[in-house]
Coordinates of C-alpha atoms in Angstrom, one line a residue:
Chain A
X1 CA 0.0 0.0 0.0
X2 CA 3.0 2.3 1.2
X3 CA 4.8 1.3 -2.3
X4 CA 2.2 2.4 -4.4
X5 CA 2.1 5.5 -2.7
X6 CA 5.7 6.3 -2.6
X7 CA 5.7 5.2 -6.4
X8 CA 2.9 8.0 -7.4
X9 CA 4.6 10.7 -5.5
X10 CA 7.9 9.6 -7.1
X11 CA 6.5 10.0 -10.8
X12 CA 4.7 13.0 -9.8
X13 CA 7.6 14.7 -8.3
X14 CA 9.7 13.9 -11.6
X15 CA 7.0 15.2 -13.7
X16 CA 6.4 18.5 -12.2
X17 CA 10.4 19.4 -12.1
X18 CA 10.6 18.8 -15.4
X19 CA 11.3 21.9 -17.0
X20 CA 9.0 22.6 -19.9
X21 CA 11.7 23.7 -22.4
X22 CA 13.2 20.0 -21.9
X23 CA 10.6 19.0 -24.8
X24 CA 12.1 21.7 -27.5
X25 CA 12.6 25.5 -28.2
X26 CA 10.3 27.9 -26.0
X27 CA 8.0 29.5 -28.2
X28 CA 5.6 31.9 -27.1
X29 CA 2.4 33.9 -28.4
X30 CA 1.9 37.2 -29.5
X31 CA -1.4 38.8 -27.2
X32 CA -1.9 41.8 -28.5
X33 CA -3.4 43.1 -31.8
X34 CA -0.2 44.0 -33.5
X35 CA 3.8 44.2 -31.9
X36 CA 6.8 44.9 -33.4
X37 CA 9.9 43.5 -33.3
X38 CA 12.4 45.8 -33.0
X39 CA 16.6 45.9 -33.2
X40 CA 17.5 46.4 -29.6
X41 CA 15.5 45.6 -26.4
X42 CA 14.0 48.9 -26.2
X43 CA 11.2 51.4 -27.6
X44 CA 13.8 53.2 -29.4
X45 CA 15.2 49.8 -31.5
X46 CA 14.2 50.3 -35.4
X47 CA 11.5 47.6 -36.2
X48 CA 12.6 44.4 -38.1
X49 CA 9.1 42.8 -38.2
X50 CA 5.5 43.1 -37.4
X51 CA 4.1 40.7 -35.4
X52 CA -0.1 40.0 -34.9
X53 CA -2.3 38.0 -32.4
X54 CA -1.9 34.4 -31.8
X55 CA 1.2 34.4 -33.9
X56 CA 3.8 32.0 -32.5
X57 CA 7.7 33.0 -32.0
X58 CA 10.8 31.4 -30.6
X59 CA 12.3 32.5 -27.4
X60 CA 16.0 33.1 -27.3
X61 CA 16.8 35.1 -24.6
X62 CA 15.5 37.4 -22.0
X63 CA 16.5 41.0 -20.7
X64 CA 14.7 42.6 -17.9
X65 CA 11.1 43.1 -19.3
X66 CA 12.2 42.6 -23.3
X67 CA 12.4 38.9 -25.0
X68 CA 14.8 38.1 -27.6
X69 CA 12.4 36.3 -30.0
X70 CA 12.6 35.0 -33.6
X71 CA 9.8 34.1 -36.3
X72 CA 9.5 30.9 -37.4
X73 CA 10.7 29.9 -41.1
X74 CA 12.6 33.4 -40.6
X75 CA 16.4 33.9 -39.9
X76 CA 16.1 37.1 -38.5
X77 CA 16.0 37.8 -34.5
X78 CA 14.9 40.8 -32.6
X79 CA 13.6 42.5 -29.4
X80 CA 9.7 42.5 -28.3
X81 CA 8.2 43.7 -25.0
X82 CA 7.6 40.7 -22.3
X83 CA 3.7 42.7 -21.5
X84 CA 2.7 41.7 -25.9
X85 CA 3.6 38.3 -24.9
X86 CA 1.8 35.4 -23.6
X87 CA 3.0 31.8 -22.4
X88 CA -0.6 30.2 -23.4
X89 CA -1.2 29.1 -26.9
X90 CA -3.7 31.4 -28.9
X91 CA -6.3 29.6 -31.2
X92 CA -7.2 31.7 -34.2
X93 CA -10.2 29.8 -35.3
X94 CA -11.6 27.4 -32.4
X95 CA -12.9 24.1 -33.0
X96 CA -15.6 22.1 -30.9
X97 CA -12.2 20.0 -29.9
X98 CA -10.2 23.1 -29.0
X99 CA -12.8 24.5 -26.7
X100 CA -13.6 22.3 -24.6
X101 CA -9.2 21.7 -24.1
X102 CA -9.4 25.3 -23.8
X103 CA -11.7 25.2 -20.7
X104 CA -10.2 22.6 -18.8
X105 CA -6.7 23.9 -19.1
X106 CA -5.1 27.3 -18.1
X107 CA -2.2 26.9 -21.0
X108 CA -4.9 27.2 -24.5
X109 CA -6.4 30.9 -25.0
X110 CA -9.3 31.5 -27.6
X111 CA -9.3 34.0 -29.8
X112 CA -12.2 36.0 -30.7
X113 CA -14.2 33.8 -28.1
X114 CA -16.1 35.3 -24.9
X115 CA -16.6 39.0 -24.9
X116 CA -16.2 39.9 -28.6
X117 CA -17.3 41.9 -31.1
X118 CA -20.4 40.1 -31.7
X119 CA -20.8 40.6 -27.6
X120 CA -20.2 44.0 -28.5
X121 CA -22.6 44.3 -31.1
X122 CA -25.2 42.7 -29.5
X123 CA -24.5 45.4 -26.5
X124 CA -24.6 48.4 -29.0
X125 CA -28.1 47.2 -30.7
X126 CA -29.4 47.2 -27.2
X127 CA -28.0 50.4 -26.1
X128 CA -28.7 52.2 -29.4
X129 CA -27.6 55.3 -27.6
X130 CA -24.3 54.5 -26.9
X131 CA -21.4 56.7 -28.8
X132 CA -18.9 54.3 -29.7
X133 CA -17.6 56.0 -32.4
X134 CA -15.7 59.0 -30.6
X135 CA -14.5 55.4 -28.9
X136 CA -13.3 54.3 -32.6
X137 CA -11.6 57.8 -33.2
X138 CA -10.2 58.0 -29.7
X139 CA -8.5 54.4 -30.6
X140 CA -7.3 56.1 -34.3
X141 CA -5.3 58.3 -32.6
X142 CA -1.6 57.5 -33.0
X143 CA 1.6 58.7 -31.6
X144 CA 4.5 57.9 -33.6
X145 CA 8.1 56.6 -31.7
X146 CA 9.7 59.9 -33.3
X147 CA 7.0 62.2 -31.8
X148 CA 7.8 60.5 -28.6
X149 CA 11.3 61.2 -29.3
X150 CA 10.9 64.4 -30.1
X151 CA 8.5 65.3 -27.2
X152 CA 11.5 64.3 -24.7
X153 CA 14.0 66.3 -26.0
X154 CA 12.3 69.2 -26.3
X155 CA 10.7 69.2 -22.8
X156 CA 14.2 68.2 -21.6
X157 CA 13.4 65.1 -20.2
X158 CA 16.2 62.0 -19.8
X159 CA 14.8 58.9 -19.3
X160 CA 16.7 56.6 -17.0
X161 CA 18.7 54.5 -19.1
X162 CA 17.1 55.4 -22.0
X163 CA 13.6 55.5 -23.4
X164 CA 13.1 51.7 -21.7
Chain B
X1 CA -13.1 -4.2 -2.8
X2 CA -10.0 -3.1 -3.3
X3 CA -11.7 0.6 -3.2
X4 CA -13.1 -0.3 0.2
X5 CA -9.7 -1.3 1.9
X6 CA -7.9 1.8 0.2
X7 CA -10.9 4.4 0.6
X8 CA -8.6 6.3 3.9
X9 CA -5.6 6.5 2.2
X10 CA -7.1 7.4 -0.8
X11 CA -8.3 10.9 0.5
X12 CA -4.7 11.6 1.9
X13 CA -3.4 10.3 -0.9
X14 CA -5.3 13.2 -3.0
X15 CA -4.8 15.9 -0.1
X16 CA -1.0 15.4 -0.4
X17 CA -0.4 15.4 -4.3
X18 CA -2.7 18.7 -4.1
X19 CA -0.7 20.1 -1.5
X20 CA 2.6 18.9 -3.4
X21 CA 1.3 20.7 -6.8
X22 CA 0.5 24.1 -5.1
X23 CA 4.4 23.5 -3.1
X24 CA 6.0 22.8 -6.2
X25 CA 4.3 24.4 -9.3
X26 CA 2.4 27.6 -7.7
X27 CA -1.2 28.3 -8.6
X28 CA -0.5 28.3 -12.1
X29 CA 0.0 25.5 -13.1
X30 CA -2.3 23.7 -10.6
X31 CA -4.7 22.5 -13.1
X32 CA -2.3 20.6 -15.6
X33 CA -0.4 19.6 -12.6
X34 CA -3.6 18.4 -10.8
X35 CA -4.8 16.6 -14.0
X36 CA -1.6 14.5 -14.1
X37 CA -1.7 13.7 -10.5
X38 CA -5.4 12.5 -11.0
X39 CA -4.1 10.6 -13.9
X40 CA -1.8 9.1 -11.7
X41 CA -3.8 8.3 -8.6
X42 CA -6.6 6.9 -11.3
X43 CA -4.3 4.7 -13.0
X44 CA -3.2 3.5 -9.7
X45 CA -6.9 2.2 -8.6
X46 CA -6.0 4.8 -5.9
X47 CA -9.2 6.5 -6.8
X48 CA -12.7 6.5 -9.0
X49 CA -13.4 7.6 -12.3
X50 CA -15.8 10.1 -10.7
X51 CA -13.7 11.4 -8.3
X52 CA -11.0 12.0 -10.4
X53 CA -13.7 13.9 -12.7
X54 CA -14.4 16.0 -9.5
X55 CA -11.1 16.9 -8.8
X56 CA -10.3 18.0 -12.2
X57 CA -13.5 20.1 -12.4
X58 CA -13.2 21.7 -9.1
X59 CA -9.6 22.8 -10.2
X60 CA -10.4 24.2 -13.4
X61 CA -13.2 26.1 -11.5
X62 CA -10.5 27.5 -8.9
X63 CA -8.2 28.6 -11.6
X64 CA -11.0 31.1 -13.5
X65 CA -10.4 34.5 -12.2
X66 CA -10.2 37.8 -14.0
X67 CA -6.7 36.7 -14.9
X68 CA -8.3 34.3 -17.3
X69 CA -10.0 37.3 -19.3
X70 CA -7.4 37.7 -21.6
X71 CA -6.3 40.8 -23.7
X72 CA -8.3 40.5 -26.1
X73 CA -11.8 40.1 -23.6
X74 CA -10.0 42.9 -21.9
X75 CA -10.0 45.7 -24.7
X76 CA -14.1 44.7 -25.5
X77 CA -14.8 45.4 -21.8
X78 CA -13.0 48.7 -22.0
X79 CA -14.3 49.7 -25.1
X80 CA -17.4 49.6 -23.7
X81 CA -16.7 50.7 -20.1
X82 CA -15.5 54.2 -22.5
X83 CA -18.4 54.5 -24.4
X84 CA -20.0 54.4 -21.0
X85 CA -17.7 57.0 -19.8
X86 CA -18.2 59.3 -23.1
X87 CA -22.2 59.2 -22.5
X88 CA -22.0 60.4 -19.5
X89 CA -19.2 63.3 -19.7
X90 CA -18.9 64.6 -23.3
X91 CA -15.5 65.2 -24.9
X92 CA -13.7 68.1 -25.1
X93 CA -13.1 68.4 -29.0
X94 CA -9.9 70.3 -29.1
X95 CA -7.5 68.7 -31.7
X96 CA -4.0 70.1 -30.3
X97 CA -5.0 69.2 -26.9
X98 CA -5.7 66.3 -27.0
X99 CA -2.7 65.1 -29.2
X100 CA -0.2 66.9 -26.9
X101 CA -2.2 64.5 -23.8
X102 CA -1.6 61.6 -26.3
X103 CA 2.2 62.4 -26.7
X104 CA 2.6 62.9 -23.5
X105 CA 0.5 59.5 -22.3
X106 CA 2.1 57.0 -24.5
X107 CA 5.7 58.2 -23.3
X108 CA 4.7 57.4 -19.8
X109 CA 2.9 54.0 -20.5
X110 CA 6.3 53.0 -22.5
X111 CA 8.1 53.5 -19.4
X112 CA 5.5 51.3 -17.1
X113 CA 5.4 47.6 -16.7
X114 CA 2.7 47.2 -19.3
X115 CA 3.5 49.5 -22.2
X116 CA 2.2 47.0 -24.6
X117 CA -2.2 46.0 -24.3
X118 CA -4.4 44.6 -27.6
X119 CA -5.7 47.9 -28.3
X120 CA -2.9 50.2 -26.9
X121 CA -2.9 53.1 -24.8
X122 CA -5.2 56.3 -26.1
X123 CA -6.3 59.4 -24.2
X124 CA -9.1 62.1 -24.7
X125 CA -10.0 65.2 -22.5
X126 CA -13.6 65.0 -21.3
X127 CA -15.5 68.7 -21.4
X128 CA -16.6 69.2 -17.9
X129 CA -15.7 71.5 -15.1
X130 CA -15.7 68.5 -12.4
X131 CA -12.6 67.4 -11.4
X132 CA -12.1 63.7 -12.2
X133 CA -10.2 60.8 -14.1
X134 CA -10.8 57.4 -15.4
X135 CA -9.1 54.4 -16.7
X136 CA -11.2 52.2 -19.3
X137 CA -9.6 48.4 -19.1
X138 CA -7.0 48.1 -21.7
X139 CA -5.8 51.6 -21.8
X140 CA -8.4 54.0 -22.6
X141 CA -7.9 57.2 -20.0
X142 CA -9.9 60.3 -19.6
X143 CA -9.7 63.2 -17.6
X144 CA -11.8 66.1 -17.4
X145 CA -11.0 70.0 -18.2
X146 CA -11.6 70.3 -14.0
X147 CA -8.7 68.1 -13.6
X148 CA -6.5 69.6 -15.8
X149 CA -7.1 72.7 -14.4
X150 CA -5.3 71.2 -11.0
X151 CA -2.7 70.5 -12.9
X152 CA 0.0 74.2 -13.2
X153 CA 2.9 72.0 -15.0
X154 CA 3.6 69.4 -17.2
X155 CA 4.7 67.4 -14.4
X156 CA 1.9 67.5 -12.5
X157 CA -0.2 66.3 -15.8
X158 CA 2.1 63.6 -16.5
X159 CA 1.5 62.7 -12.6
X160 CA -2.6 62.4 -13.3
X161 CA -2.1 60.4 -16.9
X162 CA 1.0 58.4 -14.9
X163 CA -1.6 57.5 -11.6
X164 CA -4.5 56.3 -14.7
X165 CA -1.6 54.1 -16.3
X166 CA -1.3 52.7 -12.3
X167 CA -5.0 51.5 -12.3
X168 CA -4.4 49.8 -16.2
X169 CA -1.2 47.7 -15.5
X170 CA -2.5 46.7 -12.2
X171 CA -5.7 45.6 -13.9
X172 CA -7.8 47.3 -11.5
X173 CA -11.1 47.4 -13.6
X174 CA -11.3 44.0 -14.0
X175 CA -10.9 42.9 -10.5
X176 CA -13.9 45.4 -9.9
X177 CA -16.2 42.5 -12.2
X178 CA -17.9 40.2 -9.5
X179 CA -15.9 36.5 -9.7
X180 CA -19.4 34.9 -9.9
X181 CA -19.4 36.9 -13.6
X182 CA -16.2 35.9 -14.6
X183 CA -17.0 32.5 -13.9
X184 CA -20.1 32.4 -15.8
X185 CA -19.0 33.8 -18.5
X186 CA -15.9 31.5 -18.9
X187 CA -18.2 28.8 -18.7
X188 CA -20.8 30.0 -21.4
X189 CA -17.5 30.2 -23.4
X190 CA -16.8 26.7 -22.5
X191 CA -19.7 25.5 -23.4
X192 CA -20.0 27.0 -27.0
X193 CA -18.7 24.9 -29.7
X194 CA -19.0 26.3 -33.1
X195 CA -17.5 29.2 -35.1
X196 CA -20.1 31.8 -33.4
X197 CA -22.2 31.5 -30.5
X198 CA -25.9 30.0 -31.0
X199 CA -28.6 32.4 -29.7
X200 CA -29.0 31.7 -26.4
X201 CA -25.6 31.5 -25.6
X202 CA -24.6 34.8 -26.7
X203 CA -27.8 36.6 -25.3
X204 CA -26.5 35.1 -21.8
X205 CA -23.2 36.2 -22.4
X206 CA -24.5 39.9 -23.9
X207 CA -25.6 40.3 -20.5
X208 CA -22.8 38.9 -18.2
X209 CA -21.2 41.5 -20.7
X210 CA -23.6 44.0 -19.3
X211 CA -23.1 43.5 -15.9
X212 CA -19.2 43.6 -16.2
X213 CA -19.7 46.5 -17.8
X214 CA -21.8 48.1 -15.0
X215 CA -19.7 46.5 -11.8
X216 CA -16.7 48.2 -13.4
X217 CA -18.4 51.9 -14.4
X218 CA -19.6 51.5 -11.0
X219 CA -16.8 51.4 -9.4
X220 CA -15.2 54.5 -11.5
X221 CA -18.0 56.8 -11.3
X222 CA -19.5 56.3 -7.7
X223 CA -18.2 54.0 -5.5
X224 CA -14.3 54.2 -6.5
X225 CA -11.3 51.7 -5.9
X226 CA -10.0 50.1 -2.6
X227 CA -7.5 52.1 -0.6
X228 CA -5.1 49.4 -1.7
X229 CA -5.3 50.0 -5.4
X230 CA -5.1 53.7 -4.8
X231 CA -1.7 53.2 -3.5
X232 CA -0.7 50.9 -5.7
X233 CA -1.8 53.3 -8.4
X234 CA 0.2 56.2 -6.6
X235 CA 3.3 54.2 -6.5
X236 CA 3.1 53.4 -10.3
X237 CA 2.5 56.7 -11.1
X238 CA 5.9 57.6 -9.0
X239 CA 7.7 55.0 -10.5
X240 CA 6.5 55.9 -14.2
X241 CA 7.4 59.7 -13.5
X242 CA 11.0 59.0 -12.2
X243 CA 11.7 56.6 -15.2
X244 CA 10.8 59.4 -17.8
X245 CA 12.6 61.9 -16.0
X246 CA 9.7 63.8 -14.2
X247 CA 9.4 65.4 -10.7
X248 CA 7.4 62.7 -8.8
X249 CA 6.6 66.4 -6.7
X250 CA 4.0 66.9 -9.6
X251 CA 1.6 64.1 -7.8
X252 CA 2.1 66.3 -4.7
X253 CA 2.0 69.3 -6.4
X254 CA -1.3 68.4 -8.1
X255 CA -2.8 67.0 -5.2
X256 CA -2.2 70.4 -3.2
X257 CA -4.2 71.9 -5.5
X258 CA -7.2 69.8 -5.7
X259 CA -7.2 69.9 -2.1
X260 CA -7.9 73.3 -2.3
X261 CA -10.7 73.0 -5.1
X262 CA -12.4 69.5 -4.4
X263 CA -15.7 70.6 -2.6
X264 CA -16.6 68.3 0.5
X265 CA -19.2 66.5 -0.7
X266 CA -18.7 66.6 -3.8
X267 CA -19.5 63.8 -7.2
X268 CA -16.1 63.5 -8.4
X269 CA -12.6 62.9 -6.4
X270 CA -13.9 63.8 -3.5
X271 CA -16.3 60.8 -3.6
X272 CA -14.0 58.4 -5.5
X273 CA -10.7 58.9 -4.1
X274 CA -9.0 59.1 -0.5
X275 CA -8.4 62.3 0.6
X276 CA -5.7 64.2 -1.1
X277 CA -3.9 64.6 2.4
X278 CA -4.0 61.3 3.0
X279 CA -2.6 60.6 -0.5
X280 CA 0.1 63.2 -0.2
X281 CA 1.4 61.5 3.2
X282 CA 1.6 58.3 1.4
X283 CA 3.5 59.5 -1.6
X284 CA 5.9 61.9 0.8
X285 CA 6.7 57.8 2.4
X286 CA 8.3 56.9 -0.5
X287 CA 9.4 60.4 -2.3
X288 CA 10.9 62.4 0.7
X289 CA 9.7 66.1 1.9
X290 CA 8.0 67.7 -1.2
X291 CA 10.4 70.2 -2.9
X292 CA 8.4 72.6 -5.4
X293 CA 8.9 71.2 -9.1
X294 CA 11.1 73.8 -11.5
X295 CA 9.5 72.6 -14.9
X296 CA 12.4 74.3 -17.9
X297 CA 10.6 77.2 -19.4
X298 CA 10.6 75.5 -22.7
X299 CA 8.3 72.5 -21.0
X300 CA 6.3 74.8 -19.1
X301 CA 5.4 77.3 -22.4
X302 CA 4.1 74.1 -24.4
X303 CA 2.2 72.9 -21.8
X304 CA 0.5 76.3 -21.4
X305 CA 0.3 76.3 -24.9
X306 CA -1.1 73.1 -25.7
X307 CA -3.6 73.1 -22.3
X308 CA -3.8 77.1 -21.3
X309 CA -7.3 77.5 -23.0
X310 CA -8.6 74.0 -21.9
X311 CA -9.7 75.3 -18.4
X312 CA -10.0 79.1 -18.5
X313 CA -12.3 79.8 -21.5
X314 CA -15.3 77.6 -22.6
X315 CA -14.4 76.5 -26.3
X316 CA -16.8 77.9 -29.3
X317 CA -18.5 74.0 -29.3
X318 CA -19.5 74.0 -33.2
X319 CA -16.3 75.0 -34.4
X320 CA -14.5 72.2 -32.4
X321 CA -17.4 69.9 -33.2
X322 CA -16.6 70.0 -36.8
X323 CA -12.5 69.8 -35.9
X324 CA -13.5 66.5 -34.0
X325 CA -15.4 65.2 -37.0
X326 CA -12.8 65.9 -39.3

């Protein structure tokens, strides 16, 4: 009775120390709309690549909060922000399968599932009243990394060690 | 029989692999871990078929927190918490304005711990007198003309839009959802199978949606955050100012002010927010005695310029109308 015991916790112990990567490259998702990977691990590296949700990319290295990534089937390597990265896998386009893996298991993300646009749509018909389009133009809005650039010098700001 | 003989050990059995996944793999990973220990114990005869079912479900249940509503639920909520806002307090339409807030927004969120969301970070002025701020999930931010108007530097600005950028990285406007929502609605998500949700499904979802939506604008607009996440908001905003090169003394600064205009009583800080003493004392823990900010005369004449009108004159409202639609 003890044996079997011992012989679970034994296999279970092995198993959770493990580490993941032991299985092959670390790859991780991209969790935001569209990233860029850029030069150097920081706002101010020139961008290589864009990147968009649920894309997957290779870890190589990490530097404080930026991850040295690279795409698959593409030589190049570059820097992208740890925050537009996610450890779980995103699925694009969900099948019966995929969903119920998704909700048993903390690793799987859905895209497009749960609150979404047609949640959102569904909202707006109800709450005709709503103005979500100074939302849409609010979201237009863009600042570019040279206006930021600019906006530092001129207001004589030094970041520390740089724009981060 | 064997069942019978086995049944005590069989619930210390399961008490210690759970304790020895939470030890070893944090709260994390307790599902996947749990599901192999289950496995385990159910390939060992160590426990039932059902039971191990139970187990499984009642970790998957633990696990689904607002942590689960991922980026991309996140920026829907917000959108929707900022239409919310933007029926309730109209926006200022001043073009220059709002794209010097803008600037000056995205070069703090680059220097916080989550410069990157699904939607990114965007920032309008709201066109009322009353002084107040909000932070949409995902990284919409308002604040009003009243609150600029507390605000005589740059520094002092950046220490508002800094404080808003607090309450988004720390995911503040989710937490304010009630868990029974979250849970229902990750179930309903569960539950659907095809490409788009049948009708039922998504009219039960439409109004978890709805009642998100409500706990969160709640929470903005009249009842207002814990003490806690106030704090933790204050001591972003300090660490955001410092990493861009700003006087952390604007907080301070700003808050002296709106001390001196919040009326007791009031709808807007004064109901949502600890007092601005109270705040000040905080902030002074971490920052030292408050030394008056010297903002260069370059920084200060294009903040004046940019924001000067915003709060002393009431804008002709057609003419900005039609810049707005433009």
């Amino acid at each position: 009775m003890m044996n079997i015991n011992k012989t679970v916790m034994m296999i279970f112990l092995v198993l959770c120390l493990t580490p993941v990567y032991a299985f092959g490259q670390q790859m991780m998702s991209v969790q935001v709309k569209s990233g860029d990977v850029r030069s150097a691990p920081s706002f101010l590296g020139a961008i290589l690549a864009k990147v968009s949700y649920g894309d997957r990319l290779f870890v190589h290295e990490e530097k404080e909060a930026w991850v040295k990534v690279s795409v698959p089937g593409k030589k190049a390597e570059g820097w992208i922000h740890s925050s537009a990265l996610t450890s779980k896998i995103i699925m694009l386009q969900a099948g019966a399968s995929d969903v119920k893996q998704a909700a048993s298991s903390s690793e799987i993300a859905l895209a497009g599932k749960g609150f979404n646009k047609q949640v959102e749509k569904e909202f707006r018909d109800k709450n005709p009243s709503l103005d979500f389009v100074t939302i849409d133009k609010m979201e237009k809005i863009s600042v570019s990394q040279s206006d930021i650039q600019d906006f530092l010098k001129a207001g004589e700001l030094s970041p520390k060690g740089g724009s981060k | 029989m064997k069942s019978d003989s086995f049944a005590g050990m069989t619930h210390t059995g399961i008490a210690l692999l759970l304790f020895l996944s939470l030890l070893i793999s944090g709260c994390k990973a307790l599902e996947s871990v749990t599901q192999v220990g289950t496995s385990l114990a159910l390939s060992q005869g160590l426990i039932s078929e059902s039971q191990a079912q139970s187990i499984n479900k009642g970790a998957t249940a633990v696990a689904k927190t607002f942590e689960d509503i991922t980026p991309e639920q996140e920026y829907y909520i917000g959108r929707t918490v900022a239409a919310r806002v933007v029926d309730k307090y109209k926006p200022y339409n001043d073009e220059k304005a709002n794209h010097f807030l803008n600037v000056l927004g995205q070069t703090l969120a680059q220097a916080s711990k989550l410069p990157e969301t699904f939607g990114g970070y965007h920032f309008l002025i709201l066109d009322s007198d009353e002084i107040n701020a909000f932070a949409a999930p995902g990284g919409l931010i308002f604040v009003t003309r009243g609150m600029i108007g507390c605000c005589k530097h740059e520094d002092a600005l950046a220490a508002v839009l800094a404080h808003e950028i607090g309450h988004i990285q720390g995911r503040h406007g989710l937490q304010a959802i009630k868990k029974s929502r979250v849970t229902s609605a990750l179930t309903t998500l569960a539950l659907e199978g095809a490409k788009s949700f049948g009708k039922k499904e998504l009219a039960e979802l439409t109004s978890t949606f709805e009642d998100s939506i409500s706990d969160i604008t709640s929470t903005l607009i009249n009842n207002g955050y814990s003490r806690a996440f106030e704090r933790d908001a204050d001591m972003a905003a300090v660490s955001i100012l410092q990493a861009v090169g700003y006087d952390p003394n604007g907080l301070v600064d700003m808050l002296s002010v709106m001390k001196e205009k919040l009326k007791p009583g009031g709808l807007d800080f004064a109901k949502t927010h600890p007092s601005p003493d109270s705040r000040i004392s905080d902030i002074q823990k971490h920052i030292g005695k408050h030394a008056q900010v010297t903002s260069p005369p370059t920084r200060q004449a294009r903040f004046e310029a940019a924001l000067g009108k915003s709060h002393h004159r009431q804008p002709d409202r057609r003419d900005l109308k039609r810049r707005w639609e433009r």
